[in-house]
CSV table of C-alpha atoms in Angstrom, one decimal:
chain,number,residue,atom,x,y,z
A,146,UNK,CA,70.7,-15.1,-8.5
A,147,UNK,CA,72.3,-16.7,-5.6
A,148,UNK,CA,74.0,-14.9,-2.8
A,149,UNK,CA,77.1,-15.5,-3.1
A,150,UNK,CA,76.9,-14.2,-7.1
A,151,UNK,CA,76.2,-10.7,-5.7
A,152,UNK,CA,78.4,-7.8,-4.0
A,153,UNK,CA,76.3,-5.8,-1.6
A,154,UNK,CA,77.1,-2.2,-1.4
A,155,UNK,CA,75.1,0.2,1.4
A,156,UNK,CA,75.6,3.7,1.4
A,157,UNK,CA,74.6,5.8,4.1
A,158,UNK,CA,72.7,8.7,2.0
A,159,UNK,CA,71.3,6.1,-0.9
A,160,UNK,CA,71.2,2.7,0.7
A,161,UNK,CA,71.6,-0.6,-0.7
A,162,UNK,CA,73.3,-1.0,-4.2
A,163,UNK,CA,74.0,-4.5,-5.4
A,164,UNK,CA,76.6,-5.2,-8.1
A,165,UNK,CA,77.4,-8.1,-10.2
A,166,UNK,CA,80.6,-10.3,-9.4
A,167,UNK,CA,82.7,-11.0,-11.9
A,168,UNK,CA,84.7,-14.4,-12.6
A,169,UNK,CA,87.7,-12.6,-10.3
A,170,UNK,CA,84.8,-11.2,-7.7
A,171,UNK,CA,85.4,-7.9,-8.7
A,172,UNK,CA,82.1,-5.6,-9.2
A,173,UNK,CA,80.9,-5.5,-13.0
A,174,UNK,CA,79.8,-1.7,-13.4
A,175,UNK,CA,77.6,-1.7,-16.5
A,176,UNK,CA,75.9,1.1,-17.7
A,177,UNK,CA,72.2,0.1,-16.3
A,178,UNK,CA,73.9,0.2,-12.7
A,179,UNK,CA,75.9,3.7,-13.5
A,180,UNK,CA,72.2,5.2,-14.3
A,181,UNK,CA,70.9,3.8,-10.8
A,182,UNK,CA,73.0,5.1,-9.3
A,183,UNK,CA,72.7,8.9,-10.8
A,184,UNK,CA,68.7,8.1,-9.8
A,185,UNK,CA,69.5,6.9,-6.5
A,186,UNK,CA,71.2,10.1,-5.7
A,187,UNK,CA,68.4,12.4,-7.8
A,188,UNK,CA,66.1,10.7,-5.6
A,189,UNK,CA,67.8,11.7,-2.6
A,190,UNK,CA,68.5,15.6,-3.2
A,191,UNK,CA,64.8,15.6,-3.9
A,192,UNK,CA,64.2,14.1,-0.5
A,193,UNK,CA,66.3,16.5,0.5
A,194,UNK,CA,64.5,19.4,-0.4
A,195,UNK,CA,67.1,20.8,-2.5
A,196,UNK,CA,66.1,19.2,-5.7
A,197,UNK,CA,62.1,20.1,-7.6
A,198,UNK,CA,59.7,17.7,-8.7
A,199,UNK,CA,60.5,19.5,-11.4
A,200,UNK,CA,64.2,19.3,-11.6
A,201,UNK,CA,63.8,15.5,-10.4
A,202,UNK,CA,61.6,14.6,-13.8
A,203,UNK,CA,64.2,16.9,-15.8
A,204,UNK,CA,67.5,15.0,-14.8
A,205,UNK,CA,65.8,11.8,-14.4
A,206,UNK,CA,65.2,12.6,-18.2
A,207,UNK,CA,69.0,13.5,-18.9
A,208,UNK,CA,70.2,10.2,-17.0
A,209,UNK,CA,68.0,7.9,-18.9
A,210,UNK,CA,69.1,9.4,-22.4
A,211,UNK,CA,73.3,10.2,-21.5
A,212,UNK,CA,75.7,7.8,-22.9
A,213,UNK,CA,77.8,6.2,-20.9
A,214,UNK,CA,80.6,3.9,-21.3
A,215,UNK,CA,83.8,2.8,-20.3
A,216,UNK,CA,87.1,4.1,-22.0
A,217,UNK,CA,90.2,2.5,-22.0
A,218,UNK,CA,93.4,4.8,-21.5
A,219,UNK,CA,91.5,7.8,-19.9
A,220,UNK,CA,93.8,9.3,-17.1
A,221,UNK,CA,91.2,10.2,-15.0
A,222,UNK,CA,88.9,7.9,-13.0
A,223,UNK,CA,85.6,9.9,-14.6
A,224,UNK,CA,85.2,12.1,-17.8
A,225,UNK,CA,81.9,14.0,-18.6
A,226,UNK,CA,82.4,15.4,-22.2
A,227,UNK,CA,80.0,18.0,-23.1
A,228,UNK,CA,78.8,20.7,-25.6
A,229,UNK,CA,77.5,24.2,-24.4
A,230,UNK,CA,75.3,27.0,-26.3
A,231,UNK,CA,77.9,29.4,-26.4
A,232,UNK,CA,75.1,32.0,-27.4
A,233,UNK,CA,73.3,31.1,-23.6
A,234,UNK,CA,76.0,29.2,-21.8
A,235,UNK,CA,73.9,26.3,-21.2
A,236,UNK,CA,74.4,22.5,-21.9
A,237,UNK,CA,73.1,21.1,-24.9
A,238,UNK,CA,74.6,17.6,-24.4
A,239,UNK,CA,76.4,15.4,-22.4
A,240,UNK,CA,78.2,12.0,-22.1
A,241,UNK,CA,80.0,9.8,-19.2
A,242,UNK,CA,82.2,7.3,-19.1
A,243,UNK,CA,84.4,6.1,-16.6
A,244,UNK,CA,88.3,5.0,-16.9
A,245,UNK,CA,89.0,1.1,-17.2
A,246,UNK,CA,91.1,1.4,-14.4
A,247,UNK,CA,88.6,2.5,-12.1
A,248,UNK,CA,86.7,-0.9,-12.2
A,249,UNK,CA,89.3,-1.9,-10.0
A,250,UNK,CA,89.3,0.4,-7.6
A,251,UNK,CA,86.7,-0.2,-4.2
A,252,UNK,CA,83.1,-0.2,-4.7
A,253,UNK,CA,82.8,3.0,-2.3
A,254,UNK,CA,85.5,5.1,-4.0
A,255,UNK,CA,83.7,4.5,-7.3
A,256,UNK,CA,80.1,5.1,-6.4
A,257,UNK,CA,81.2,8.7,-5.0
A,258,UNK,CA,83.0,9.4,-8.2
A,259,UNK,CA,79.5,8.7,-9.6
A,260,UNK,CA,77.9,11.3,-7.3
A,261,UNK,CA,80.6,13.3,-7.4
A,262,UNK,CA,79.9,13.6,-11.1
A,263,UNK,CA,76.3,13.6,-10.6
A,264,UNK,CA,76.4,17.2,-8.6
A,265,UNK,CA,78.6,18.5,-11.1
A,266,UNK,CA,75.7,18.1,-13.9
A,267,UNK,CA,72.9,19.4,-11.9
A,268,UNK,CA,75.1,22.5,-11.7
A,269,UNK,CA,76.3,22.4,-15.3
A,270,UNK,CA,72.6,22.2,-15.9
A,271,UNK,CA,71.1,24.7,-13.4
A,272,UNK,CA,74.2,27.3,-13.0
A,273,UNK,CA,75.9,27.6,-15.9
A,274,UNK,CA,76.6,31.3,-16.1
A,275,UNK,CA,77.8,31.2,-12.4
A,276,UNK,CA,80.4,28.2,-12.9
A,277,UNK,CA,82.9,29.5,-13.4
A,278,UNK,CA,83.1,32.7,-10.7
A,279,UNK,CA,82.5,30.2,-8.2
A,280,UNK,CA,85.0,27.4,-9.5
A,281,UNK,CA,87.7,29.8,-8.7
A,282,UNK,CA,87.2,29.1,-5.4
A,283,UNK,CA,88.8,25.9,-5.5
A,284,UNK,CA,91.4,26.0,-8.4
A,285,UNK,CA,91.8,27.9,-11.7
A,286,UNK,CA,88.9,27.5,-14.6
A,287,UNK,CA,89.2,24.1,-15.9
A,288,UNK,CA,86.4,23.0,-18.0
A,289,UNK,CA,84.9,20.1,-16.1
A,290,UNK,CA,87.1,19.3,-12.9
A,291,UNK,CA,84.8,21.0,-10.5
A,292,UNK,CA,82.2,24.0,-9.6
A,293,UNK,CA,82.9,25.4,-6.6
A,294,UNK,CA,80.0,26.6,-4.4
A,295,UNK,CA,77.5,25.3,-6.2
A,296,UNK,CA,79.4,21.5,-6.1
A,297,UNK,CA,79.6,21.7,-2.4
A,298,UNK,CA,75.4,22.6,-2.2
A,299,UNK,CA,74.6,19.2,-3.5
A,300,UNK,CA,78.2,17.3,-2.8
A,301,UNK,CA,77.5,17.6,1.0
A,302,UNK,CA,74.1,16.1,0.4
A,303,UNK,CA,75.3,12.9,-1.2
A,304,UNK,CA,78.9,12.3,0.2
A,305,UNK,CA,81.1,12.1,3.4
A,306,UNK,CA,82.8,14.7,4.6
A,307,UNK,CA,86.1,13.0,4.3
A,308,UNK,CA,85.3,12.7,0.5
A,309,UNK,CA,84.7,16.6,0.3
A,310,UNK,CA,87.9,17.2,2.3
A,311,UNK,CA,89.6,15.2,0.1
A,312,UNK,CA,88.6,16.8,-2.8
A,313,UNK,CA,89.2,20.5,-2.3
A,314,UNK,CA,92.7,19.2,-0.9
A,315,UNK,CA,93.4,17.1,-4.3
A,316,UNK,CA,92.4,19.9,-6.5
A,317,UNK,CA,94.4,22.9,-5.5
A,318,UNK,CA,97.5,20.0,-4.9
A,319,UNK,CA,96.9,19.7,-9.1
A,320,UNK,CA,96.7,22.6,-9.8
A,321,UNK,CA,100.0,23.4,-7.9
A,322,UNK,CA,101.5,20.5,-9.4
A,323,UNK,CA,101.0,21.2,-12.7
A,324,UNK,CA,102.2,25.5,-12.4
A,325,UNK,CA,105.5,24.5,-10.6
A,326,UNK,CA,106.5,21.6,-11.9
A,327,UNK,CA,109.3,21.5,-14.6
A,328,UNK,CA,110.3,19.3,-17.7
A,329,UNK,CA,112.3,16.7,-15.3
A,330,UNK,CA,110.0,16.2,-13.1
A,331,UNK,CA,107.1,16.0,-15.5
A,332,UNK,CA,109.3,13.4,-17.4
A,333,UNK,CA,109.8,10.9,-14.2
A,334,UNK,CA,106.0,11.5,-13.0
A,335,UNK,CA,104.8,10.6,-16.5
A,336,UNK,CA,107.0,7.5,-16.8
A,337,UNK,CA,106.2,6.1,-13.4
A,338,UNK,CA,102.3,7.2,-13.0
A,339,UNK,CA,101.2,7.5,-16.6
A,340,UNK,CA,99.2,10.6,-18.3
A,341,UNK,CA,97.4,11.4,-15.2
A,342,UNK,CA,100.4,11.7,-13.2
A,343,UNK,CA,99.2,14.8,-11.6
A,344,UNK,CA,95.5,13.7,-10.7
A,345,UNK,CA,97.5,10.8,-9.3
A,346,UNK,CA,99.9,12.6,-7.0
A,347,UNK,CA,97.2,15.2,-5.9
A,348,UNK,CA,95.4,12.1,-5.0
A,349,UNK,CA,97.9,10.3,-2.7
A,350,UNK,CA,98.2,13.5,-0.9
A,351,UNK,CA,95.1,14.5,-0.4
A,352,UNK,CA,94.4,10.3,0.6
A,353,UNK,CA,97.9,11.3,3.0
A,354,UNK,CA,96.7,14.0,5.0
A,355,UNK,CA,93.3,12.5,5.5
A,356,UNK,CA,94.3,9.2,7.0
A,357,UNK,CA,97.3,11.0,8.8
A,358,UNK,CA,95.1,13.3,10.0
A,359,UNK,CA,97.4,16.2,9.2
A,360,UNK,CA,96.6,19.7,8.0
A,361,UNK,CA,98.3,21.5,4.5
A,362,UNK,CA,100.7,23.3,7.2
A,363,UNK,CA,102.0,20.2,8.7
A,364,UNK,CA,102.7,18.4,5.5
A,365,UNK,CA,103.2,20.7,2.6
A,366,UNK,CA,102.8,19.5,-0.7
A,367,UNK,CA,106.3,21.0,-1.8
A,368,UNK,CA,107.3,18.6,0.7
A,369,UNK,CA,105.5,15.4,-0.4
A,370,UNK,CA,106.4,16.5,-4.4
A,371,UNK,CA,110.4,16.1,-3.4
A,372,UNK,CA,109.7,12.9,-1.8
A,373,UNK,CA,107.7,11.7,-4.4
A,374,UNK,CA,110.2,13.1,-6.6
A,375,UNK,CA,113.3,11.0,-4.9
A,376,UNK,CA,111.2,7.9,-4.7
A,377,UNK,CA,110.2,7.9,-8.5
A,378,UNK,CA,113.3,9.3,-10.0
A,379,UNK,CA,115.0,5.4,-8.5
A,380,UNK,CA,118.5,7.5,-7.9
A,381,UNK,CA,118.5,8.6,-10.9
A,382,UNK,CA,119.9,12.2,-9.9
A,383,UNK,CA,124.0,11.6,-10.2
A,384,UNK,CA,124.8,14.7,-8.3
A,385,UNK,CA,122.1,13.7,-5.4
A,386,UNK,CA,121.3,17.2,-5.6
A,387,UNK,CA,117.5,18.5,-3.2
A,388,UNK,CA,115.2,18.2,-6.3
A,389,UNK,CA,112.6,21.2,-4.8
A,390,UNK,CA,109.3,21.9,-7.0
A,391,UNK,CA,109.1,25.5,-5.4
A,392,UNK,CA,112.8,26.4,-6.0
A,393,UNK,CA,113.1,24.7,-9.2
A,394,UNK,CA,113.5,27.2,-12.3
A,395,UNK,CA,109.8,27.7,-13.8
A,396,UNK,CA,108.9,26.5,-17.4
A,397,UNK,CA,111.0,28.0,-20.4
A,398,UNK,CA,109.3,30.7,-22.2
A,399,UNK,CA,107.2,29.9,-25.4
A,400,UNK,CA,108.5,29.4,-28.1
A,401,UNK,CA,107.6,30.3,-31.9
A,402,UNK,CA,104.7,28.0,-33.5
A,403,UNK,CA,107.7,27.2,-36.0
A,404,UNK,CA,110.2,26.3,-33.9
A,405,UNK,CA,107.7,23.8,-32.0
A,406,UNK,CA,106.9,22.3,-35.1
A,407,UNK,CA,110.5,21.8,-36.1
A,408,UNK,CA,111.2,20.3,-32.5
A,409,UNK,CA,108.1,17.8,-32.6
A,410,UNK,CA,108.6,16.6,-36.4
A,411,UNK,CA,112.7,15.4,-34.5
A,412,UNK,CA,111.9,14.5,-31.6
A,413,UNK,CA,108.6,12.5,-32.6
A,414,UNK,CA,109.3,11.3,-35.9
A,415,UNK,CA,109.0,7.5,-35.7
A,416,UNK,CA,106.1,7.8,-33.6
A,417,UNK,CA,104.4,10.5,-36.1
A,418,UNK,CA,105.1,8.6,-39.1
A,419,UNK,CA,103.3,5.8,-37.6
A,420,UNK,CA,100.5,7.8,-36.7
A,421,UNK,CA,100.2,9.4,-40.3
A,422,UNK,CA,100.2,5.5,-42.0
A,423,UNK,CA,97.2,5.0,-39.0
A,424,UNK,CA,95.2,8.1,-39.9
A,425,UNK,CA,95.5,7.7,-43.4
A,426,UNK,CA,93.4,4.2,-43.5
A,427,UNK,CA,90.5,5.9,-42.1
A,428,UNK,CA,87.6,8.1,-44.1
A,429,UNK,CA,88.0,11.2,-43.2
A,430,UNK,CA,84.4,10.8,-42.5
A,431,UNK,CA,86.0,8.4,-39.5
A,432,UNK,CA,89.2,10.3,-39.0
A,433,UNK,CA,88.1,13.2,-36.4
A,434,UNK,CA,86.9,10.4,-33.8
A,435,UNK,CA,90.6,8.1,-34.8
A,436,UNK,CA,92.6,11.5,-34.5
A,437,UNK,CA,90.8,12.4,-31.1
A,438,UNK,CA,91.5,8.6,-29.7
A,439,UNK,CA,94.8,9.2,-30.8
A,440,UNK,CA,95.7,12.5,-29.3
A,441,UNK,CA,94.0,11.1,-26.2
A,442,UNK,CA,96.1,7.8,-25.6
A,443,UNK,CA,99.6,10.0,-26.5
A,444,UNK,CA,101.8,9.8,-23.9
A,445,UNK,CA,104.0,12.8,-24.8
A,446,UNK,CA,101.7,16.1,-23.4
A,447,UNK,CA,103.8,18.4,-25.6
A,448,UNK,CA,103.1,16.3,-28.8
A,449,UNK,CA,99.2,16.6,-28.4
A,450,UNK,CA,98.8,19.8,-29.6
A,451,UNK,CA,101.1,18.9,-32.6
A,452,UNK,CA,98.5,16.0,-33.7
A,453,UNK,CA,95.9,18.2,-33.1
A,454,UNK,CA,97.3,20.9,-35.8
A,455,UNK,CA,99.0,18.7,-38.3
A,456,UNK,CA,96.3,16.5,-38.6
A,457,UNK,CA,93.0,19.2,-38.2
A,458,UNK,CA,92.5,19.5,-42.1
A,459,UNK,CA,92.0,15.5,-42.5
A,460,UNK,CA,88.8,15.4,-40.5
A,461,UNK,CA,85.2,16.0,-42.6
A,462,UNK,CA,83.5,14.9,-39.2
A,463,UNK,CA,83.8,14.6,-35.7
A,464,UNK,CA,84.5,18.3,-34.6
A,465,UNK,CA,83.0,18.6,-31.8
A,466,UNK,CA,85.2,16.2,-29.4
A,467,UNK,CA,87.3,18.8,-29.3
A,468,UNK,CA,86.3,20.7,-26.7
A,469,UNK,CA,88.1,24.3,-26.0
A,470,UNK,CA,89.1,23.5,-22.4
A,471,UNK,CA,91.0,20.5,-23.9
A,472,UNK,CA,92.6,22.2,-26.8
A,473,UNK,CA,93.6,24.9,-24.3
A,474,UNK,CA,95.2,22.2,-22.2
A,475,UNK,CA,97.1,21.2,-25.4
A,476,UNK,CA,98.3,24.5,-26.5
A,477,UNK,CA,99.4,25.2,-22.9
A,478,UNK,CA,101.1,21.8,-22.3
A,479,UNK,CA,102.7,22.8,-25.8
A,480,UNK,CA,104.2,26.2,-24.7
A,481,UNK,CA,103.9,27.9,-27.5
A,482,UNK,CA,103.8,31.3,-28.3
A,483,UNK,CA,101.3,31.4,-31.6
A,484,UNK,CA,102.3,33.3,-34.4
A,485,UNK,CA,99.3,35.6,-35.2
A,486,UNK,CA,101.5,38.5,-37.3
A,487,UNK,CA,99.2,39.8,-40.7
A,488,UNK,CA,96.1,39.1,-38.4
A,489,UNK,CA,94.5,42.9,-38.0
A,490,UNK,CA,93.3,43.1,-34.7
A,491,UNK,CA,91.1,46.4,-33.5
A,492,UNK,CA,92.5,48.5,-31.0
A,493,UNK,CA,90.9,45.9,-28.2
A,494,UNK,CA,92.7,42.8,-29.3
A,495,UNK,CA,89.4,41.5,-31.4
A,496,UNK,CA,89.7,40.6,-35.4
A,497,UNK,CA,86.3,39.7,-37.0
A,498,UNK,CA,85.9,36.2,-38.0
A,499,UNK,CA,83.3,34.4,-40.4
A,500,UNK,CA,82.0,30.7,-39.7
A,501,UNK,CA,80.8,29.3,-43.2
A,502,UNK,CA,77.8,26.6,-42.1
A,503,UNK,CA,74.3,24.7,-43.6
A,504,UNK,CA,72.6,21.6,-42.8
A,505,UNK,CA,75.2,19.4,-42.0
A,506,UNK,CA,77.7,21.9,-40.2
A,507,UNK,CA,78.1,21.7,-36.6
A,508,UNK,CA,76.2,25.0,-35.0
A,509,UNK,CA,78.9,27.4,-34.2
A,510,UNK,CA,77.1,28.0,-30.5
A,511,UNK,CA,77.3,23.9,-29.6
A,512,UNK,CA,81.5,23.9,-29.8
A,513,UNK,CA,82.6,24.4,-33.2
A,514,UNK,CA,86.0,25.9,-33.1
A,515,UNK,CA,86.6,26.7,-36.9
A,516,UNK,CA,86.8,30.0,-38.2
A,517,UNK,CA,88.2,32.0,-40.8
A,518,UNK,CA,89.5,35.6,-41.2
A,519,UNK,CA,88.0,35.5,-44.9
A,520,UNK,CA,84.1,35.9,-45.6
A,521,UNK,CA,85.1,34.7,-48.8
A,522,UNK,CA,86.0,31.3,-47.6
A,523,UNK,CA,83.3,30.9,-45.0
A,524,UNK,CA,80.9,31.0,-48.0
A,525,UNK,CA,82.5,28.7,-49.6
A,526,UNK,CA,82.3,26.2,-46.7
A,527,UNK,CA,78.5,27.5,-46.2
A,528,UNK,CA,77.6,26.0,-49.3
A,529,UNK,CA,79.4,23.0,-49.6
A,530,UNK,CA,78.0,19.7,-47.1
A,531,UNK,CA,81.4,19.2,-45.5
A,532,UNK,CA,83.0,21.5,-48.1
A,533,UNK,CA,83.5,18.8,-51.1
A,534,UNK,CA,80.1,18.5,-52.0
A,535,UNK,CA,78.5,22.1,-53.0
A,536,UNK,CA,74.9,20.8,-52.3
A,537,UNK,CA,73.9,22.8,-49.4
A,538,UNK,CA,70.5,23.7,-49.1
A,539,UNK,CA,70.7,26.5,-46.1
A,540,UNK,CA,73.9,27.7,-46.5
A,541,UNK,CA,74.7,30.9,-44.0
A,542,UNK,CA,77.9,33.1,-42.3
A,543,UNK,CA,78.1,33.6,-39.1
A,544,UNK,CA,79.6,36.7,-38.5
A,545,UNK,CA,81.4,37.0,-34.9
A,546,UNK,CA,84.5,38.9,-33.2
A,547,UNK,CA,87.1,37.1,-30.7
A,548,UNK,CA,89.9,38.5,-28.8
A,549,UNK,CA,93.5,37.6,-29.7
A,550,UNK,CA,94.0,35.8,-26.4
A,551,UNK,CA,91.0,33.4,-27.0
A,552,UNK,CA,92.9,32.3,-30.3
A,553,UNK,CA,93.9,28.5,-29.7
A,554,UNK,CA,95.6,27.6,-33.2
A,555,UNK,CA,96.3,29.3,-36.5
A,556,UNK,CA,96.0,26.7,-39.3
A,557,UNK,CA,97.4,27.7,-43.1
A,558,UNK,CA,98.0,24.6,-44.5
A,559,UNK,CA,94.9,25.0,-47.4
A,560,UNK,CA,95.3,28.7,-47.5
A,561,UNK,CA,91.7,29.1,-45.9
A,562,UNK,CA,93.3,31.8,-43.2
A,563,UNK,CA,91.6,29.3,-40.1
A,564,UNK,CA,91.7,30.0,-37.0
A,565,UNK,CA,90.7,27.7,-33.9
A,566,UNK,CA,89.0,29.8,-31.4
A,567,UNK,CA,86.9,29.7,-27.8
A,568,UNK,CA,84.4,32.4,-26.8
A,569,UNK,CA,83.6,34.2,-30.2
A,570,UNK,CA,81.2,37.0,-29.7
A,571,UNK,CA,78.2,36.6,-31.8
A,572,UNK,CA,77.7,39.7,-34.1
A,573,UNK,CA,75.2,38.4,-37.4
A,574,UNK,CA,73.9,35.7,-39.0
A,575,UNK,CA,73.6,35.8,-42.8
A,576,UNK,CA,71.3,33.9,-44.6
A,577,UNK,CA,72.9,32.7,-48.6
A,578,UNK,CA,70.8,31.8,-51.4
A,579,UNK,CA,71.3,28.1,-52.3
A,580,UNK,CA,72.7,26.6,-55.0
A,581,UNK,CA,70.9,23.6,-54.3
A,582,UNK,CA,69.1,22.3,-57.7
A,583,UNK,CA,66.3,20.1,-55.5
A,584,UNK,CA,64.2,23.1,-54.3
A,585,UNK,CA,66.1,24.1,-51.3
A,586,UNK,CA,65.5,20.1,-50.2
A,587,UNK,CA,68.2,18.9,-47.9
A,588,UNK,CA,71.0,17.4,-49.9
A,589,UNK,CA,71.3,13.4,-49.6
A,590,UNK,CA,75.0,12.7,-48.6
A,591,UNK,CA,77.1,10.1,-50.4
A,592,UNK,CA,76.6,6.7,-48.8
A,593,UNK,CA,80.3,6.5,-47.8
A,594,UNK,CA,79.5,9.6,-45.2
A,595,UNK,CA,78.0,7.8,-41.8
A,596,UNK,CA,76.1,10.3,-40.4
């Protein structure tokens, strides 16, 4: 390929990286040059010393075999869904994909998003009882946004020091942002900026004090969020009054599960009943993956957890995108106080819960968040292949306990008493006899269920 068809890329720590042109000369990052990258920088922690032969074989391994892809409306520049064993906190799986707006943003900025990513993984994979503790350095627990300590070990290796700077700056500035701001100011940032609006803010500020070379003290973000604030709102304050994040009144309290319901079903109803005519097209074989795009592209924060609710008992497949840090984020963007009255919780805030699972089911331990209060109904679901089809040839309960505070959603729609829940505590596994007429064989699904 000719020169002039190329972009040439050096970085100090990996070297040369060449990238595609496209027909605008913009870089084409396809998913061949997202894996050379991840190798380029395994590569170099093992030159490094602080990567094994070992480790080098085993994450070469995990790059070569991740998906990766690019997603259209995600808020953040990178997203590295993944499931965990809750029973040994490990990683089980993971996936990457990268927003569509990022391939336009400089080569450099995106190749150490790509290592930024990349020493986030090696500590998912080799820390992952520590991750949190030492994530709390940096910000408040929040799934996959960073990991502390442990980030820095290998960050340092791979990127500038600017690029570190920046992000310990960024990260506390969002999560300030998003514990002070209030319902106007979440309304103009989400119009003008979009669903990331708080990445984006902690970003420019960060960017800000970096190229200004100021420190936090100089330039405080309360600061920068009122003249952010003035600029976005376009004089759209009548009484010209200081809008001031730290001053401001703090969220309203949560309200009932109820009234949030009623307020959605007004506030949103066009939209919903758009969204219901959408949903009801797909299999519900298809529906968990079309509800999760869904809920993903929403614009409204408050209405997430809404969809997520409403539309749970659709879905026969596709569980396990919904991961508990993001249903937490929904709940809490929600504000809602869960009704959990009739539930009999011990004198430690636990209620024992059942998980009804076979062949088919989604193990409890790699992020299924379906329970139920009744061991009655968990059988039921243990036996059926995705419920309808009674079938099941290793039908079981799983028998666990999880604090009221770990409860993300209460669902009572079928009368199955389900509750959505993050970090049960594994008590017994029970082992049912099958119903299945073929020997205890695996069941062959329907051919309108794509595995």
């Amino acid at each position: 390929m000719a020169k002039a068809e190329m972009i040439v890329f050096e970085h100090e720590k990996l070297g040369v990286i060449t990238f595609k042109k496209d027909k605008d000369g913009r870089p084409v990052y396809n998913n061949e040059k997202v894996r050379e990258i991840f190798i380029k920088g395994i590569e170099s922690l093992v030159n490094q010393d602080l990567l094994t032969q070992k480790d080098r074989e085993m994450f070469k391994d995990i790059v070569n075999n991740m998906e990766i892809g690019i997603k259209k409306n995600l808020p953040a520049r990178i997203s590295i869904p993944c499931q965990y064993n809750r029973r040994t906190g490990k990683v089980v799986s993971i996936s990457f994909y990268i927003g569509e707006i990022s391939l336009y943003i400089p080569i450099k900025d995106m190749v150490e998003s790509i290592l930024s990513s990349l020493c986030k993984i090696i500590v998912m994979y080799k820390f992952p009882k520590d991750k949190v503790r030492e994530y709390e350095k940096y910000g408040s627990d929040d799934g996959l946004n960073g990991y502390g300590g442990y980030w820095i070990r290998y960050a340092e290796a791979l990127l500038p020091e600017d690029y570190i700077t920046h992000y310990k700056i960024a990260y506390n500035a969002r999560d300030y942002i998003l514990k002070n701001a209030v319902t106007e100011h979440i309304r103009v940032f989400s119009n003008e900026l979009g669903e990331g609006w708080a990445s984006e803010l902690a970003e420019e500020y960060a960017g800000r004090l970096i190229d200004e070379e100021l420190t936090e003290k100089d330039y405080p973000l309360k600061d920068f969020m009122e003249e952010k604030y003035e600029e976005l709102n376009d004089n759209e304050d009548e009484d010209g009054e200081n809008c001031n994040i730290q001053d401001s009144p703090q969220p309203d309290s949560p309200i009932s599960s109820a009234e949030y319901i009623k307020n959605m079903k007004e506030k949103y109803k066009d939209e919903l009943d758009t969204i219901g005519e959408d949903l009801v097209m797909v299999s519900s074989y298809q529906r968990g993956a079309a509800l999760f795009d869904t809920i993903a592209s929403c614009k409204h924060e408050e209405l997430k957890y809404y969809l997520l609710i409403e539309y749970w008992d659709w879905i026969d497949k596709g569980q396990e995108l919904y991961t508990p840090s993001l249903v937490s984020r929904w709940l809490n963007a929600a504000n809602v106080q869960l009704d959990l009255s009739g539930i009999e919780f011990d004198n430690d805030g636990f209620v024992t819960v059942y998980r009804g699972e076979n062949e088919y089911s989604l193990p409890w331990e790699k992020g299924a968040l379906s329970w139920t209060t009744s061991r009655k109904i968990a059988e039921k679901f243990s036996k059926g292949v995705r419920v309808r089809i009674q079938t099941a040839a290793q039908p079981k309960v799983i028998i666990g306990k999880v604090h009221r505070d770990n409860i993300l959603a209460r669902i009572d729609s079928r009368d199955e008493f389900e509750l959505l829940c993050k970090d049960v505590v594994f008590l017994e596994e029970i082992k049912l006899k099958s119903n299945n007429k073929d020997g205890g064989k695996k069941a062959k699904l329907p051919s309108y269920v794509q595995e």
